[in-house]
CSV table of C-alpha atoms and ligand atoms in Angstrom, one decimal:
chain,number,residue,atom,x,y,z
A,1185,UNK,CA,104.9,101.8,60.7
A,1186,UNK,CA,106.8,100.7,63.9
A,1187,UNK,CA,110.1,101.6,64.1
A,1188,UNK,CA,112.2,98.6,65.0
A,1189,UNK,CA,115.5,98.9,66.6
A,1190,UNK,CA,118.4,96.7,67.4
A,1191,UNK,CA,121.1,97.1,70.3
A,1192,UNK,CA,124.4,95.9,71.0
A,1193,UNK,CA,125.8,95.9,74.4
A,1194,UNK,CA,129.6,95.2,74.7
A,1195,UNK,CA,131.2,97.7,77.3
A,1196,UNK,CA,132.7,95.7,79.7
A,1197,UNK,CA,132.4,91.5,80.2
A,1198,UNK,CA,128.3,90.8,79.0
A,1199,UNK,CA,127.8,90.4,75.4
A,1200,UNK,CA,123.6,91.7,75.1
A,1201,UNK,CA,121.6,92.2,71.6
A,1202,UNK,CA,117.7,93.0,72.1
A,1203,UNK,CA,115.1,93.9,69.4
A,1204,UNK,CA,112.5,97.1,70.5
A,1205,UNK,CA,109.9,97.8,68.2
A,1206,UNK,CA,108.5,101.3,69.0
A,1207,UNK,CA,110.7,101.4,72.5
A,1208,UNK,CA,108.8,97.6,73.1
A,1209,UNK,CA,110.7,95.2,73.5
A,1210,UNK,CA,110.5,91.9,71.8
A,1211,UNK,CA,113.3,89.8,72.4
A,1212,UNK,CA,116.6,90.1,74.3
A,1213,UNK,CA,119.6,88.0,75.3
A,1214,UNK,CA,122.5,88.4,77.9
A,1215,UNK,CA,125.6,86.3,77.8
A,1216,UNK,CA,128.1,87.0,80.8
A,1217,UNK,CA,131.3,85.8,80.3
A,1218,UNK,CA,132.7,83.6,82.4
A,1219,UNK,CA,136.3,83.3,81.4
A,1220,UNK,CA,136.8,86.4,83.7
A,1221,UNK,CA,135.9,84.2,87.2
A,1222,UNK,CA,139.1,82.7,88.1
A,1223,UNK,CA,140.9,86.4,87.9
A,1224,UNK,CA,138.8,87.6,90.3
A,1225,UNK,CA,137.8,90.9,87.9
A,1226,UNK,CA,137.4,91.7,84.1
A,1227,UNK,CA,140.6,91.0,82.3
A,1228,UNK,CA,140.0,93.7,79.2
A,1229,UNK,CA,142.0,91.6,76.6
A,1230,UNK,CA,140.0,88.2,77.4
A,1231,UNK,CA,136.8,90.2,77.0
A,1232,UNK,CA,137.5,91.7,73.5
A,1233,UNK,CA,138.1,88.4,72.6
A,1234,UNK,CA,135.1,86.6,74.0
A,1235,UNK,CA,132.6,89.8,72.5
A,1236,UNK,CA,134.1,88.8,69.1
A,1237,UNK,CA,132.9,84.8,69.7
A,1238,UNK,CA,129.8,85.8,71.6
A,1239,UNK,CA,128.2,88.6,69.7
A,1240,UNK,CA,127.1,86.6,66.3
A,1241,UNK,CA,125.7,83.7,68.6
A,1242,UNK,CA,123.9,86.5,70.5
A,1243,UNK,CA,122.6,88.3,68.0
A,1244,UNK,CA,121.1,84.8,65.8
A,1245,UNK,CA,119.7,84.4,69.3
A,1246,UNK,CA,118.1,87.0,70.0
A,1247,UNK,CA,116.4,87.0,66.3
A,1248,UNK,CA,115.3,83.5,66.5
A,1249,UNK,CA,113.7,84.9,69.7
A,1250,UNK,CA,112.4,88.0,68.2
A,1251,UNK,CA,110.8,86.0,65.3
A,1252,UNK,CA,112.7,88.0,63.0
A,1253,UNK,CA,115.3,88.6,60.5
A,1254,UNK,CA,117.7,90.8,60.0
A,1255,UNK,CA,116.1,92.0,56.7
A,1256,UNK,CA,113.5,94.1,59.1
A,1257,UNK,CA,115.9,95.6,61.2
A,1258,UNK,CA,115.2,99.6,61.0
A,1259,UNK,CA,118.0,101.0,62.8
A,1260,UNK,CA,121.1,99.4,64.9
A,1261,UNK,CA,122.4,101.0,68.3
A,1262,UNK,CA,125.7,100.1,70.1
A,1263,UNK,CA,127.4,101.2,73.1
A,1264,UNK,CA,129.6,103.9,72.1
A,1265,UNK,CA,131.4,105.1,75.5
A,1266,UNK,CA,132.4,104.8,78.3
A,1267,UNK,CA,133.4,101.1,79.0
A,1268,UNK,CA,136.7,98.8,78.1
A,1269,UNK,CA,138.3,99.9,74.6
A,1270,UNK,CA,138.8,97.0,72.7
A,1271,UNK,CA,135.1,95.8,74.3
A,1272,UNK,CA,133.3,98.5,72.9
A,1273,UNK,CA,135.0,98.6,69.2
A,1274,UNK,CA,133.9,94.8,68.9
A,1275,UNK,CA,130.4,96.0,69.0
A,1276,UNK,CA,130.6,99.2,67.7
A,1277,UNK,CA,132.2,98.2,64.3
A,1278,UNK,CA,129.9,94.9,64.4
A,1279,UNK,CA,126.9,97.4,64.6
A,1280,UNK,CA,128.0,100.1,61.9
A,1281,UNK,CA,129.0,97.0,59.9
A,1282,UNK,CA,125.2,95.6,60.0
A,1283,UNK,CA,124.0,99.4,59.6
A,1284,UNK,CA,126.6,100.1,56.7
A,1285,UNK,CA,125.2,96.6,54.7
A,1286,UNK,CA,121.4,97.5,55.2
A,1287,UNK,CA,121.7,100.9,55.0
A,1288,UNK,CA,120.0,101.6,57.8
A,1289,UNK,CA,120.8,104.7,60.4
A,1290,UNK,CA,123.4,103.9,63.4
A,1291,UNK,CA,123.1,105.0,66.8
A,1292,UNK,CA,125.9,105.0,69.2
A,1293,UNK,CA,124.5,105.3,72.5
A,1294,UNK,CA,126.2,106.5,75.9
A,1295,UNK,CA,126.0,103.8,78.4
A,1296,UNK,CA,125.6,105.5,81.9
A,1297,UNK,CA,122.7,107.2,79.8
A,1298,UNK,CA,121.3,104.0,78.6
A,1299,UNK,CA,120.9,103.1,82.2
A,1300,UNK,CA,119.7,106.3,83.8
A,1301,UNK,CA,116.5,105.5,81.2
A,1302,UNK,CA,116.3,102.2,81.4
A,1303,UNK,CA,113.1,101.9,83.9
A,1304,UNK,CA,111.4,103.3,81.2
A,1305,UNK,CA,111.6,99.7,79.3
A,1306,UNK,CA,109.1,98.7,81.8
A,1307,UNK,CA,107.2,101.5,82.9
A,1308,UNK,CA,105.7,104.6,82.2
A,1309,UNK,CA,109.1,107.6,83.0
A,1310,UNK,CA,107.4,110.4,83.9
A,1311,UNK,CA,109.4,113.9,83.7
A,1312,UNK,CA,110.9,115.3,85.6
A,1313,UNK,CA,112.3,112.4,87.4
A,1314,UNK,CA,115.3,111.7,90.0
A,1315,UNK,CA,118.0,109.1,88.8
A,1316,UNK,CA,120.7,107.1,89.9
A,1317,UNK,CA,122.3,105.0,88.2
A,1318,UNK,CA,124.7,103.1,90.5
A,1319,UNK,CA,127.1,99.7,89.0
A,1320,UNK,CA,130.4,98.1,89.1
A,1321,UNK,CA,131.7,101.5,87.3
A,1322,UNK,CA,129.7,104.2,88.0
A,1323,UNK,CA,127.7,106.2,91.6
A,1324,UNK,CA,126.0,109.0,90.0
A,1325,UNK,CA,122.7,110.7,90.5
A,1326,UNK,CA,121.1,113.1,88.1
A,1327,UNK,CA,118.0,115.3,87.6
A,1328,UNK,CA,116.2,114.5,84.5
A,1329,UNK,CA,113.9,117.8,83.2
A,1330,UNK,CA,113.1,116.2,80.1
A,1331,UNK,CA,114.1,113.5,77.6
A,1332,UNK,CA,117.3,114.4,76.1
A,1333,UNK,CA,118.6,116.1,78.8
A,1334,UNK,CA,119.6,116.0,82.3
A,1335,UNK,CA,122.0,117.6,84.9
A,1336,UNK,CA,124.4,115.2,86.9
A,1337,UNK,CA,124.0,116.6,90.7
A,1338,UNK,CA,126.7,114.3,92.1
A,1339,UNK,CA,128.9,111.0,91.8
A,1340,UNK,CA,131.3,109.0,93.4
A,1341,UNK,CA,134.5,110.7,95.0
A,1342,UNK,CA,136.3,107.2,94.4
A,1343,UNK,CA,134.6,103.6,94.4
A,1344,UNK,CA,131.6,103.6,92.6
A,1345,UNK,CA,128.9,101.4,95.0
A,1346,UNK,CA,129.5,98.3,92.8
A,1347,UNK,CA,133.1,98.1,93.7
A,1348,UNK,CA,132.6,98.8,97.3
A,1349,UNK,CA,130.1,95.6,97.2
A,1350,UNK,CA,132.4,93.5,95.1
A,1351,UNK,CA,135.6,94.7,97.4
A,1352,UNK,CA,133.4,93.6,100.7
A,1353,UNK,CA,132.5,90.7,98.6
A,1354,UNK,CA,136.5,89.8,98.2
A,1355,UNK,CA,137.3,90.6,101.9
A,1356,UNK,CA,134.7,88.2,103.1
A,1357,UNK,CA,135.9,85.5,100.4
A,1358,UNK,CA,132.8,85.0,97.9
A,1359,UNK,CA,133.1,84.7,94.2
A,1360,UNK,CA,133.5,87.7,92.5
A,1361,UNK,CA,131.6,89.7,91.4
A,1362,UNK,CA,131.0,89.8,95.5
A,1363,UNK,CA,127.4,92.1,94.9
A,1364,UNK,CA,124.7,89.6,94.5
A,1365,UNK,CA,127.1,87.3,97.4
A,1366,UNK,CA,126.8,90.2,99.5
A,1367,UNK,CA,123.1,90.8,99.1
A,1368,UNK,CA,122.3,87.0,99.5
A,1369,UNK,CA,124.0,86.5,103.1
A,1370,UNK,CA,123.0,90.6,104.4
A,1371,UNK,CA,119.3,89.3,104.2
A,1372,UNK,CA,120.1,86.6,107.2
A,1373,UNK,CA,123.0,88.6,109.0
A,1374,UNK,CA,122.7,91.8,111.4
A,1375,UNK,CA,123.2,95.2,109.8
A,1376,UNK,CA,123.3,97.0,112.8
A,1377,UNK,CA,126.1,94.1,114.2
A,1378,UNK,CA,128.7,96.5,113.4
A,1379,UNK,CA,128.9,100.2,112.7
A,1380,UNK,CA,131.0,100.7,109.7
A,1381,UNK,CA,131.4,103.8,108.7
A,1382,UNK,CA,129.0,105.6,105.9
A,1383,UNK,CA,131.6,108.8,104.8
A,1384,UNK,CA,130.1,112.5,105.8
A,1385,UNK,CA,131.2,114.9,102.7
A,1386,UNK,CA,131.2,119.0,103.5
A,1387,UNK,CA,127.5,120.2,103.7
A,1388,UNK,CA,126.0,120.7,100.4
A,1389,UNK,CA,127.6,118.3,98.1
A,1390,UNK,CA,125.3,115.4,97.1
A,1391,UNK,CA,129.0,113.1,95.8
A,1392,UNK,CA,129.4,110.2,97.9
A,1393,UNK,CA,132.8,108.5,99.0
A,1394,UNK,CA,132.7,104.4,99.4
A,1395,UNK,CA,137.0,104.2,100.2
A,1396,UNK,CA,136.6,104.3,103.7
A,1397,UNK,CA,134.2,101.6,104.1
A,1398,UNK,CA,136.5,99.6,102.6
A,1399,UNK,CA,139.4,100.1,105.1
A,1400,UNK,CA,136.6,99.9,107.5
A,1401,UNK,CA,135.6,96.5,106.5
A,1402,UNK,CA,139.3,95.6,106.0
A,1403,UNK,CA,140.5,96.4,109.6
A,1404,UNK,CA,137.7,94.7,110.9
A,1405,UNK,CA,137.7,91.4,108.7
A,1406,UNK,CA,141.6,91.4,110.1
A,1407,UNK,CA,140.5,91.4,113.5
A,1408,UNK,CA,138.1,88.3,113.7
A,1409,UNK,CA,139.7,84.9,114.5
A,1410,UNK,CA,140.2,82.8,111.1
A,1411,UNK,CA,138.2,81.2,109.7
A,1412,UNK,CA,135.3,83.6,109.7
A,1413,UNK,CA,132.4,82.2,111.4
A,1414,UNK,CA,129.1,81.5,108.9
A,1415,UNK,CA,127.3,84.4,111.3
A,1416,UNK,CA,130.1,86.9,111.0
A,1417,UNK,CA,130.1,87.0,107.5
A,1418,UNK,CA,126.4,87.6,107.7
A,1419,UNK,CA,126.8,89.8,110.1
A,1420,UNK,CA,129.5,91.7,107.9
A,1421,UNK,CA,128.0,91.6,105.0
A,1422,UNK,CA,124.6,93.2,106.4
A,1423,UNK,CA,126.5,95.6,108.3
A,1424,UNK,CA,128.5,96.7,105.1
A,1425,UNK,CA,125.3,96.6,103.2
A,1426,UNK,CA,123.5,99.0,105.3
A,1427,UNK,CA,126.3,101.5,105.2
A,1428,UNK,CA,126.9,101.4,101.1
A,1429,UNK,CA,122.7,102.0,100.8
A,1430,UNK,CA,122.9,104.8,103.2
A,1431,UNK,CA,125.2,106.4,101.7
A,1432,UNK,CA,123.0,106.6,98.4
A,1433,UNK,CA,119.7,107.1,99.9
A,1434,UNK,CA,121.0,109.7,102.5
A,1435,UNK,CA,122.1,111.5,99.2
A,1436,UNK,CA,119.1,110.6,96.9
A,1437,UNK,CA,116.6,112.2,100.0
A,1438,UNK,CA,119.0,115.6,99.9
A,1439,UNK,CA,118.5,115.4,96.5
A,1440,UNK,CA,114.7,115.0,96.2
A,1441,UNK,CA,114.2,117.8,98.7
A,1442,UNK,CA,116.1,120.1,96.5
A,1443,UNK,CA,115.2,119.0,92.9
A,1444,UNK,CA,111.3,118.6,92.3
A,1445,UNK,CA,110.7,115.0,90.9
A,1446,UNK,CA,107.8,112.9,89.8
A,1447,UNK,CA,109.6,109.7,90.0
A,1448,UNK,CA,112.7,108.2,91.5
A,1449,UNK,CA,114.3,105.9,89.1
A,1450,UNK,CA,117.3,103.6,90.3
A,1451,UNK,CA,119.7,101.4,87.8
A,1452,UNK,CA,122.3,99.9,87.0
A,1453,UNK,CA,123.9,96.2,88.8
A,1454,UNK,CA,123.5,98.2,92.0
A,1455,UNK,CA,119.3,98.5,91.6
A,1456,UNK,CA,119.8,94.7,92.1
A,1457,UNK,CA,119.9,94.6,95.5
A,1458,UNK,CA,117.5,94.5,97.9
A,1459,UNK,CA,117.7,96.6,100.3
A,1460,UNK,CA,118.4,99.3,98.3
A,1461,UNK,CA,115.1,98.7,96.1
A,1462,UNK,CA,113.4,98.7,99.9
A,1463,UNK,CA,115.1,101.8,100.5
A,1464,UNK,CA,114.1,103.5,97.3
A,1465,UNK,CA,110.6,102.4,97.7
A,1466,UNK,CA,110.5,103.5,100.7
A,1467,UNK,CA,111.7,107.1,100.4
A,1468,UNK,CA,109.5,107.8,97.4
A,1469,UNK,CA,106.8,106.5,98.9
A,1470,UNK,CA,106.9,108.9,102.0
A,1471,UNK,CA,106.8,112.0,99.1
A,1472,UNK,CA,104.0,110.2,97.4
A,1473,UNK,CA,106.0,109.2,94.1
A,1474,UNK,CA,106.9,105.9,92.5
A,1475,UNK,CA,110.2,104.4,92.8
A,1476,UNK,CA,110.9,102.4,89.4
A,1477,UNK,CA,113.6,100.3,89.2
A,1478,UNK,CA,114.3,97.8,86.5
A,1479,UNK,CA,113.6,94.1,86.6
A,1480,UNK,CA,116.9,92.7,87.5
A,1481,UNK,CA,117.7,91.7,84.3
A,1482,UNK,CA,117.4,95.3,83.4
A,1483,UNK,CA,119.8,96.4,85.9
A,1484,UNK,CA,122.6,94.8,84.8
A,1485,UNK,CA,124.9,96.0,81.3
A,1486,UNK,CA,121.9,94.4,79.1
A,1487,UNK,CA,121.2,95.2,75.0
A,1488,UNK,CA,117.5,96.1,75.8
A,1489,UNK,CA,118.7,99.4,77.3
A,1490,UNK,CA,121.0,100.3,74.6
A,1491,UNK,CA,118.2,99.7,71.9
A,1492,UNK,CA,115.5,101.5,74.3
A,1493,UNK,CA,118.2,104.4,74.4
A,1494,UNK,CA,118.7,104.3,70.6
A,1495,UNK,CA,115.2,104.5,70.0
A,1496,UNK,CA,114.7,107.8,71.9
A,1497,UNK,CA,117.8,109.5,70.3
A,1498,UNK,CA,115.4,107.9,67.2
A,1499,UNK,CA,112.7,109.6,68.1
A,1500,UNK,CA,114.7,113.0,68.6
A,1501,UNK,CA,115.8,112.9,65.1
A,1502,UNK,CA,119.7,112.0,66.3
A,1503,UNK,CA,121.7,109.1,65.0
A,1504,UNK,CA,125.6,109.1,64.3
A,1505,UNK,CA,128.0,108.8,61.2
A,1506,UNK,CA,129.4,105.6,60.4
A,1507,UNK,CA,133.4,107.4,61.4
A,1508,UNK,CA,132.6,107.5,64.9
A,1509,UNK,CA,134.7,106.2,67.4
A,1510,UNK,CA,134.7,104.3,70.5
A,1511,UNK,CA,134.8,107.1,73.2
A,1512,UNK,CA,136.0,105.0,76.6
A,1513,UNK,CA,136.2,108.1,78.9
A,1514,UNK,CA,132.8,109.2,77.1
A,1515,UNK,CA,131.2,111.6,80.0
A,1516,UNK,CA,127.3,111.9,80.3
A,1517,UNK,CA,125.2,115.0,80.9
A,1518,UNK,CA,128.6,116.6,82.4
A,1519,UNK,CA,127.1,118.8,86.0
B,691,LIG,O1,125.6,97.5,85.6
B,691,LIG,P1,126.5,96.4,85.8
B,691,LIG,O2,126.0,95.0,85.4
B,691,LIG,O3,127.8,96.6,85.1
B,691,LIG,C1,128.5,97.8,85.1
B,691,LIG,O4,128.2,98.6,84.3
B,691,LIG,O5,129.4,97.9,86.0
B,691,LIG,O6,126.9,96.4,87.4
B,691,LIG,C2,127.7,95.4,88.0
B,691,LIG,C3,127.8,95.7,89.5
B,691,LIG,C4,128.8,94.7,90.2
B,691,LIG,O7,129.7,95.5,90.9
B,691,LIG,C5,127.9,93.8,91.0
B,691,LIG,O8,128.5,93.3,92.2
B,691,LIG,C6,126.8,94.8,91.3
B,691,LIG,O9,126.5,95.5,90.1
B,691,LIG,N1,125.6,94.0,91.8
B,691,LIG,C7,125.0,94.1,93.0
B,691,LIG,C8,123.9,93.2,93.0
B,691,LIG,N2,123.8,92.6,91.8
B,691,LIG,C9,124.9,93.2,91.0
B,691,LIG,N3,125.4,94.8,94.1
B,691,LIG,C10,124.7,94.7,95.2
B,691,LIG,N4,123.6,93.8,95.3
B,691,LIG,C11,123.2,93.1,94.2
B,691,LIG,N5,122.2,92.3,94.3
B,692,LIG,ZN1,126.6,99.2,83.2
């Protein structure tokens, strides 16, 4: 009989549910909060709040969707770590609550991890494979030998790429979050109109730093007569562009030459843009594997990934006591 899973996503500011039955999925639903636009960046409190309003509207959603009640519901996963506190006990405790009632197993799934496998929602994840999973909190790239497991080769020294997108975003004045704003006007603009710089780490290391871009972008953005011509921002925002992506693909090439991989998988917010899909395509095409990167809706913080997730720790036997805790700091596959 197929096992059929539920997921709760509520680490940061989108509220997700989704319903997999045997890692397929049937039915999910995103909410993004908006209440967090005007502040120019998550405001933790107002997003605790909004999960608690969201998540039953979600979740009825996302049944209705699904075709299904929660009476066949075989297992429930939630986001367990790392993300916002008071984010992630809203749909932990809402998940163990629903798991406690039906007594039904809990899984509390690790969120970075959730995203590292989350190409394998839509295709076939062959082992080993390379991963990065780069978003508004997290650069990191990691060799994955087998399900279960994987080693973290390198991260982010300080901004993860997300940040550095939505910080270019914020110097060029577009709505936050700047990444999709960014992507949008670098497809018209010139990314060899300026040479910001892309930071050079000692030999060896496969971290990457995003800081100095920043500055970069900063000192240059304070240079240009106000206000910002229409093709300067383009030109900016290209320019910036090219410099984030090379950082990670210089970085993901190292790492491919040095860790034998059958795929390259990208996630996370970051695997939105475009042309760091072209990018990834285009280095695992030249060693003859696939590049798999989620749908864009599967890139971003999403339920379908948490209850994909959940359903391999499943599948492995593992779930998770009803006394766990919310774990924001959780690390992942430490290196
Ligand atoms: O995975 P995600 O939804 O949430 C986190 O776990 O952080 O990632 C959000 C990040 C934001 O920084 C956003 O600007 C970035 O992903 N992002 C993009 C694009 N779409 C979203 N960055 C560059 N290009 C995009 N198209
Ligand atoms: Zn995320």
């Amino acid at each position: 009989m197929a096992l059929r899973v539920l997921g709760l996503e509520t680490s940061c500011d989108d509220t997700g549910a989704a319903i997999l039955d045997d890692g397929r999925l049937i039915a999910h639903v995103v909410e993004s909060q908006d209440v967090h636009v005007i502040y120019g960046g998550v405001v933790p409190e107002l997003a605790s709040r909004a999960h608690i309003t969201l998540l039953p509207r979600v979740l009825e959603t996302t049944l209705d969707r699904a075709g299904a009640s929660l009476a066949s519901i075989d297992a429930v996963a939630a986001t367990i770590g790392p993300g916002l506190v008071g984010s992630l006990l809203v749909g932990l405790e809402f998940a163990k609550g629903l798991a406690m009632a039906r007594g039904i197993p809990f899984v509390g799934v690790n969120h970075v991890e959730a995203h590292l496998v989350s190409p394998g929602l839509e295709h076939d994840l062959p082992y080993p494979f390379l991963g990065m999973v780069a978003s508004g909190g997290h650069t990191e790239i990691y060799h994955v030998p087998r399900p279960g497991t994987a080693r973290r080769l390198g991260s982010t020294r300080d901004d993860a790429a997300g940040e550095a997108f939505d910080k270019v975003g914020k110097l060029l004045g577009l709505p936050y979050p700047g990444g999709p704003h960014v992507d949008r006007l670098a497809r018209e603009g010139n990314p060899a109109a300026f040479d910001f710089p892309v930071a050079r780490l000692e030999r060896g290391t496969l971290d990457v730093s995003m800081s100095g871009l920043k500055t970069a972008v900063k000192l240059h953005v304070e240079r240009e007569p106000r206000p910002l011509s229409d093709r300067t921002v383009r030109d900016i925002a290209a320019s910036a562009e090219r410099a984030i992506v090379t950082a990670l693909v210089e970085r993901l090439e190292e790492a491919l030459e040095r860790f034998p991989s059958t795929a390259l998988a990208i996630s996370g917010g970051c695997a939105c843009n475009t042309r760091l899909r072209d990018e990834a395509a285009r280095i695992a095409g030249a060693r003859g594997i696939p590049a798999l990167v989620p749908s864009p809706a599967f890139c971003r913080d999403n339920g379908a990934m948490i209850a994909y997730a959940g359903w391999l720790s499943l599948e492995r036997g593992e779930t998770t006591p009803l006394t766990a805790n919310a774990v924001p700091n959780l690390d992942s596959f430490p290196g």
